[in-house]
XYZ file of C-alpha atoms in Angstrom:
477
model
C 33.907 42.680 -39.376
C 35.943 45.898 -39.190
C 35.694 48.029 -36.056
C 36.527 51.725 -36.114
C 37.724 54.361 -33.706
C 35.394 57.294 -33.009
C 37.034 60.704 -32.665
C 35.128 63.974 -32.725
C 32.075 62.390 -34.330
C 34.065 60.738 -37.126
C 34.431 56.967 -37.510
C 37.819 56.014 -38.903
C 40.429 53.304 -38.952
C 43.194 53.906 -36.486
C 46.642 54.959 -37.570
C 48.324 52.392 -35.345
C 48.984 48.666 -35.460
C 46.369 46.258 -36.812
C 44.722 43.867 -34.354
C 42.431 40.860 -34.643
C 39.618 39.820 -32.299
C 39.434 36.015 -32.287
C 36.960 33.468 -30.972
C 38.415 31.805 -27.836
C 36.453 28.632 -28.578
C 37.911 28.479 -32.108
C 41.049 30.659 -32.101
C 41.503 30.530 -35.868
C 38.157 32.289 -36.330
C 38.436 36.078 -36.545
C 35.423 37.881 -35.086
C 36.552 41.440 -35.862
C 39.541 43.427 -37.058
C 40.686 46.955 -36.490
C 43.593 49.294 -35.919
C 44.762 50.861 -32.702
C 44.601 54.603 -32.348
C 47.930 56.378 -32.625
C 49.247 58.729 -29.957
C 48.129 61.620 -32.108
C 44.622 60.199 -32.398
C 44.355 59.788 -28.619
C 45.389 63.435 -28.336
C 42.729 64.467 -30.859
C 40.097 62.409 -29.055
C 40.820 64.238 -25.801
C 40.732 67.539 -27.641
C 37.367 66.676 -29.182
C 35.970 65.764 -25.759
C 37.170 69.070 -24.297
C 35.648 71.028 -27.153
C 32.289 69.267 -26.795
C 32.165 69.533 -22.992
C 30.553 72.979 -22.554
C 27.740 72.258 -24.994
C 26.923 68.850 -23.537
C 26.981 70.196 -19.982
C 24.558 72.953 -21.024
C 22.184 70.471 -22.689
C 19.060 69.967 -20.517
C 19.285 66.805 -18.476
C 16.112 65.406 -20.018
C 17.614 65.832 -23.493
C 20.729 63.956 -22.415
C 18.495 61.285 -20.913
C 16.613 60.911 -24.187
C 19.860 59.876 -25.868
C 20.451 57.182 -23.246
C 16.884 55.925 -23.576
C 17.176 55.788 -27.360
C 20.453 53.901 -27.110
C 18.897 51.463 -24.610
C 16.120 50.720 -27.099
C 18.686 49.976 -29.809
C 20.689 47.734 -27.479
C 17.579 45.820 -26.417
C 16.444 45.328 -29.998
C 19.815 43.810 -30.886
C 20.240 41.643 -27.784
C 20.110 38.327 -29.630
C 22.574 39.320 -32.347
C 24.975 41.155 -30.051
C 24.748 38.412 -27.444
C 25.980 35.897 -30.010
C 28.812 38.249 -30.956
C 29.705 38.697 -27.289
C 29.816 34.926 -26.786
C 32.077 34.590 -29.814
C 34.567 37.279 -28.803
C 34.652 36.836 -24.999
C 33.599 33.217 -24.381
C 30.694 33.362 -21.937
C 27.653 31.262 -22.778
C 24.995 32.603 -25.106
C 22.432 32.858 -22.313
C 24.834 34.864 -20.149
C 25.854 37.017 -23.100
C 22.301 37.924 -24.106
C 21.504 38.681 -20.463
C 24.527 40.979 -20.299
C 23.411 42.914 -23.369
C 19.926 43.359 -21.920
C 21.509 44.340 -18.613
C 23.433 47.105 -20.377
C 20.146 48.482 -21.712
C 18.701 48.479 -18.182
C 21.720 50.378 -16.904
C 21.308 53.059 -19.575
C 17.620 53.421 -18.717
C 18.402 53.717 -15.023
C 20.752 56.616 -15.649
C 18.305 58.198 -18.072
C 15.817 58.259 -15.191
C 18.214 60.453 -13.210
C 16.720 63.378 -15.135
C 13.508 62.891 -13.121
C 15.244 62.928 -9.730
C 16.419 65.815 -7.558
C 19.641 67.396 -8.759
C 20.617 69.329 -5.649
C 19.702 70.287 -2.117
C 18.487 73.371 -0.268
C 19.588 74.106 3.296
C 18.354 76.715 5.723
C 20.634 79.624 6.558
C 20.927 81.319 9.958
C 20.937 84.650 8.130
C 17.552 86.251 7.305
C 16.504 86.169 3.670
C 19.147 83.620 2.617
C 19.077 80.007 1.491
C 22.012 77.667 0.932
C 21.892 75.646 -2.276
C 24.094 72.668 -3.116
C 24.085 72.137 -6.866
C 25.925 69.554 -8.953
C 27.976 70.170 -12.066
C 29.798 67.771 -14.426
C 33.456 67.030 -13.735
C 34.303 67.666 -17.418
C 36.151 65.075 -19.498
C 36.081 61.523 -18.107
C 38.659 58.960 -19.161
C 37.156 55.469 -19.039
C 39.217 52.262 -19.220
C 37.233 49.022 -19.299
C 38.169 45.296 -19.131
C 37.353 42.303 -21.301
C 35.135 40.268 -18.998
C 31.910 42.284 -19.319
C 32.354 43.859 -22.755
C 29.121 45.873 -22.719
C 27.842 45.901 -19.123
C 30.868 47.534 -17.486
C 31.140 50.185 -20.228
C 27.425 50.895 -19.783
C 27.757 51.420 -16.039
C 30.552 53.936 -16.660
C 29.132 55.630 -19.752
C 25.596 55.870 -18.343
C 26.454 58.073 -15.356
C 29.226 59.944 -17.157
C 26.862 61.036 -19.918
C 23.697 61.607 -17.923
C 25.502 63.984 -15.550
C 26.818 66.021 -18.478
C 30.387 64.821 -18.975
C 32.166 64.054 -22.201
C 34.175 60.845 -22.539
C 37.334 59.324 -23.932
C 36.911 55.556 -23.693
C 39.516 52.828 -24.155
C 38.015 49.322 -24.044
C 39.998 46.114 -23.791
C 41.486 45.169 -27.137
C 40.320 41.582 -26.504
C 36.657 42.610 -26.950
C 36.466 45.473 -29.448
C 33.261 44.454 -31.195
C 30.798 45.009 -28.349
C 32.482 48.340 -27.584
C 31.922 49.365 -31.189
C 28.276 48.237 -31.021
C 27.570 50.255 -27.873
C 29.273 53.386 -29.171
C 27.334 53.114 -32.450
C 24.056 52.823 -30.542
C 24.777 55.997 -28.570
C 25.712 57.896 -31.732
C 22.621 56.643 -33.574
C 20.502 57.723 -30.618
C 21.632 61.313 -31.149
C 24.799 61.818 -29.109
C 26.487 64.989 -30.420
C 29.904 64.895 -32.046
C 32.782 64.759 -29.617
C 30.754 63.796 -26.560
C 31.927 60.168 -26.816
C 35.309 59.268 -28.253
C 36.256 55.602 -28.618
C 39.916 54.703 -29.043
C 41.353 51.220 -29.295
C 44.798 50.701 -27.851
C 47.083 48.892 -25.480
C 48.709 50.080 -22.254
C 50.308 53.128 -23.877
C 46.912 54.524 -24.869
C 45.577 53.997 -21.372
C 48.584 55.742 -19.858
C 48.151 58.664 -22.233
C 44.517 59.080 -21.181
C 45.314 58.800 -17.466
C 48.177 61.291 -17.594
C 46.709 63.883 -19.956
C 45.931 67.280 -18.405
C 42.842 67.502 -20.611
C 41.241 64.527 -18.836
C 39.597 65.668 -15.608
C 38.908 62.289 -13.968
C 39.620 58.601 -14.626
C 37.471 55.534 -14.028
C 39.305 52.212 -14.356
C 38.260 48.578 -14.023
C 40.945 45.918 -14.255
C 43.757 44.233 -12.389
C 44.984 45.388 -8.994
C 48.535 46.007 -10.217
C 47.436 48.260 -13.060
C 44.835 49.896 -10.851
C 47.485 50.846 -8.303
C 49.550 52.444 -11.065
C 46.490 54.403 -12.225
C 45.816 55.552 -8.634
C 49.436 56.628 -8.187
C 49.515 58.596 -11.437
C 46.242 60.344 -10.710
C 47.521 61.128 -7.220
C 50.593 62.800 -8.708
C 48.324 64.909 -10.898
C 45.701 65.632 -8.231
C 43.080 64.029 -10.483
C 39.916 62.277 -9.219
C 40.107 58.521 -9.777
C 37.734 55.617 -9.372
C 39.057 52.064 -9.583
C 37.433 48.646 -9.339
C 40.184 46.074 -9.143
C 40.726 42.448 -8.218
C 38.915 40.112 -5.905
C 39.676 36.895 -4.054
C 36.141 36.298 -2.930
C 35.141 33.844 -0.235
C 31.975 31.848 0.216
C 31.415 30.758 3.818
C 29.187 27.706 4.318
C 28.217 27.215 7.949
C 26.987 24.011 9.590
C 23.307 25.024 9.574
C 23.228 25.890 5.853
C 21.083 24.166 3.258
C 23.952 22.214 1.717
C 22.254 21.465 -1.587
C 21.452 25.123 -2.141
C 24.885 26.237 -0.950
C 26.674 23.818 -3.293
C 24.659 25.013 -6.279
C 25.301 28.672 -5.476
C 29.014 28.128 -4.883
C 29.271 26.506 -8.311
C 27.367 29.351 -9.940
C 29.687 31.856 -8.298
C 32.826 29.944 -9.210
C 32.088 28.717 -12.726
C 29.628 31.068 -14.432
C 31.398 33.264 -16.971
C 34.234 30.705 -16.691
C 35.203 32.347 -13.402
C 36.195 35.537 -15.231
C 34.422 37.862 -12.829
C 35.948 40.107 -10.221
C 33.172 38.865 -7.910
C 33.621 35.157 -8.700
C 33.944 32.711 -5.806
C 37.531 31.506 -5.599
C 37.836 30.680 -1.868
C 35.471 28.335 -0.044
C 35.394 28.156 3.753
C 33.285 25.319 5.141
C 32.298 24.383 8.667
C 34.315 21.272 9.534
C 31.313 19.171 10.507
C 29.715 19.492 7.036
C 32.831 19.973 4.909
C 33.070 16.477 3.435
C 29.432 16.451 2.329
C 29.518 19.987 0.954
C 32.742 19.444 -0.985
C 31.402 16.193 -2.418
C 28.336 18.049 -3.676
C 30.381 20.898 -5.153
C 32.824 18.525 -6.855
C 30.003 16.397 -8.258
C 28.259 19.477 -9.686
C 31.518 20.768 -11.159
C 32.191 17.424 -12.818
C 28.729 17.486 -14.449
C 29.109 20.942 -15.962
C 28.922 20.877 -19.749
C 31.956 22.694 -21.140
C 32.151 23.648 -24.785
C 31.235 26.111 -27.535
C 29.357 28.925 -25.765
C 26.922 29.241 -28.665
C 25.590 25.722 -28.028
C 22.443 25.891 -25.869
C 23.395 22.902 -23.721
C 26.806 24.331 -22.767
C 27.127 25.676 -19.208
C 30.706 26.987 -19.347
C 32.732 28.315 -22.242
C 36.461 28.958 -22.708
C 38.760 31.475 -21.106
C 39.316 34.612 -23.127
C 42.850 33.892 -24.394
C 45.739 31.469 -24.466
C 47.540 33.613 -21.895
C 44.559 33.312 -19.561
C 44.498 29.534 -19.984
C 48.203 29.265 -19.199
C 47.869 31.522 -16.138
C 44.985 29.505 -14.701
C 46.577 26.135 -15.509
C 49.870 27.236 -13.959
C 48.047 28.383 -10.832
C 46.367 24.996 -10.459
C 49.644 23.162 -10.992
C 51.301 25.310 -8.340
C 48.472 24.667 -5.867
C 48.700 20.912 -6.392
C 52.467 21.113 -5.989
C 51.917 22.884 -2.661
C 49.665 20.094 -1.434
C 46.184 20.869 -2.740
C 44.040 17.847 -3.580
C 41.973 18.118 -6.803
C 38.381 17.035 -6.192
C 37.271 17.984 -9.718
C 39.108 19.184 -12.797
C 42.334 17.269 -12.260
C 42.894 16.625 -15.970
C 43.320 19.343 -18.640
C 40.810 19.519 -21.469
C 42.434 18.412 -24.716
C 40.440 20.305 -27.334
C 40.640 23.294 -29.617
C 40.211 26.594 -27.843
C 41.219 28.110 -24.539
C 39.304 25.702 -22.330
C 40.080 24.616 -18.778
C 37.949 22.319 -16.620
C 35.885 23.596 -13.699
C 38.225 22.825 -10.827
C 37.682 22.222 -7.104
C 40.713 22.058 -4.825
C 40.872 20.864 -1.225
C 43.623 23.111 0.125
C 46.099 22.074 2.831
C 45.685 25.487 4.492
C 45.867 29.206 3.812
C 49.645 29.347 3.360
C 49.485 28.335 -0.301
C 49.828 30.853 -3.124
C 46.303 30.061 -4.317
C 44.810 31.655 -1.192
C 46.364 35.020 -2.087
C 46.525 35.117 -5.877
C 43.578 35.872 -8.153
C 43.639 33.377 -11.045
C 40.554 34.806 -12.775
C 39.304 31.432 -13.891
C 36.949 28.587 -12.922
C 38.869 27.360 -9.874
C 37.717 27.304 -6.247
C 39.880 26.235 -3.315
C 38.414 25.056 -0.002
C 39.532 25.048 3.624
C 37.744 23.973 6.791
C 36.807 26.102 9.797
C 36.016 24.847 13.296
C 33.780 27.809 14.236
C 31.902 30.752 12.766
C 34.489 33.087 14.256
C 37.298 31.210 12.534
C 35.362 31.106 9.248
C 34.873 34.882 9.217
C 38.525 35.385 10.130
C 39.596 33.203 7.203
C 37.299 35.113 4.856
C 39.031 38.352 5.902
C 42.483 36.807 5.406
C 43.060 38.514 2.067
C 44.366 41.785 0.692
C 41.160 41.989 -1.354
C 37.698 42.827 -0.131
C 35.302 42.959 -3.041
C 32.589 40.373 -2.431
C 31.663 37.490 -0.140
C 28.811 35.054 0.389
C 27.588 33.498 3.628
C 25.265 30.498 3.806
C 23.346 30.099 7.065
C 19.808 29.823 8.398
C 20.656 31.988 11.428
C 19.626 35.633 11.035
C 21.872 36.663 13.914
C 24.886 35.102 12.232
C 23.980 36.780 8.946
C 23.815 40.172 10.657
C 27.135 39.435 12.343
C 28.637 38.793 8.899
C 27.517 42.245 7.789
C 29.465 43.751 10.674
C 32.542 41.560 10.499
C 33.322 40.777 6.859
C 35.615 43.301 5.187
C 33.948 43.521 1.786
C 32.021 45.996 -0.325
C 29.392 43.471 -1.444
C 27.909 40.733 0.752
C 25.488 38.016 -0.342
C 23.578 35.958 2.197
C 22.429 32.585 0.840
C 23.268 33.473 -2.757
C 26.392 33.342 -4.914
C 29.154 35.923 -4.444
C 28.676 37.359 -7.932
C 25.863 39.569 -9.137
C 24.823 43.188 -8.687
C 21.897 45.470 -9.523
C 22.372 48.801 -11.331
C 20.506 50.874 -8.740
C 22.718 50.069 -5.728
C 26.404 50.869 -5.102
C 29.061 48.458 -6.324
C 32.696 48.342 -5.291
C 35.128 46.801 -2.883
C 37.109 47.371 0.288
C 40.852 47.021 0.929
C 42.819 46.484 -2.321
C 39.708 45.771 -4.396
C 38.647 49.353 -4.925
C 39.574 52.993 -4.525
C 37.476 56.120 -4.776
C 33.700 56.524 -4.984
C 31.622 53.431 -5.711
C 30.080 52.656 -9.082
C 26.421 52.152 -9.992
C 23.294 53.495 -8.379
C 23.292 57.067 -7.145
C 26.751 56.457 -5.709
C 28.136 57.085 -9.196
C 26.996 60.700 -8.919
C 29.697 61.283 -6.291
C 32.366 60.608 -8.903
C 30.870 62.056 -12.078
C 29.766 65.377 -10.562
C 31.217 68.023 -8.296
C 29.215 70.164 -5.900
C 28.943 73.923 -5.743
C 27.618 75.393 -2.490
C 25.684 78.592 -3.190
C 24.775 81.105 -0.459
C 21.743 82.734 -2.043
C 20.780 85.918 -0.260
C 18.070 88.437 -1.048
C 19.296 91.658 -2.681
C 19.803 94.530 -0.249
């Protein structure tokens, strides 16, 4: 299938290099083809967004919401078909892929419902006959840069708030997953989005840099690696431009001695291996109370060894491939390095010899926290474990990271759970559930090097996609 760029309401092939979207389970199979946008096309896309901005901002909020609702209906109606396409281009299982498509529809509906909520505040004034109003206005043109691992959900949780609050958009998705980006953009256009409000450009790093640095882009929202995110933050800082980044994670699950070990083992495996570990919130570090460590690790390793790995379209498969050959080499190299530094493989010791970018679900018993694995995000289905002699030590080990996106704590003790809320340096904390997973109506984002700027999702997104105007409204003299 051919995918097209969208610039100023016109669908067209790009003027740049041709690219192919291939199936990571069967790399010879082409899922979609297209052409990158040229530098001139990126420039025109930004120009189209600027031209459309006043009209879209002036459109009543309920009319903007109707577009999101209509698009959500189209997404929902196509969940089965698009889910299969998502599984083919990204590699997550069909069940996960269909759930992601339906999740994107829910996100669009949530932001459509913003039209029914308050849009400002009124404060009392100490001066007679005056009120103080705080009203919200769009920021203008939003530049959105999205990753491969959630090809429709992450774009939806950026596009939904950007559009509902009256902004226009220039969007560059990952070139690894162009098809679902094309599907979502088509749904929004078919639902009635005016020309120029959404502009979709395919490209590599140069296109992203052009969007970030362009004076016609008023704010940038980025999800991706920490290194690239830091560069985006620095460039926006130079330009005095609002920026929102969601970056890497090295997320810990802490299993304490009083935990339900069967439940904890199952949840750790879900957090580590669902989506082939290609989640910023995936569990990659496991900290276990010493007195239950052997039993817990045996359970986790046994569950990992039983996972069915294969073609994500097969209903019995529980884990698909990584997204690319480069991803497979990065993850495999990280495991080899860990073993060379003294880690003991409890599951996944042998590579999978088959077509596609597959790696086994891997459990490592680490010799300590001094190994590279403890610090480096592999972004794959690998979890490394250490032991802790006390709750205090376990929480300290969980915080021993430059990242602070998500964590999970398994305990039956409410007091300990509340202590974790106070002590763990993360933006998302799960108690007795896997480290991954979020709902669209609550804030999402990390602490430390995992995030910068206002949080995403829920009403928190309004802090990024709008600006306030404080109005002192006095009675005429």
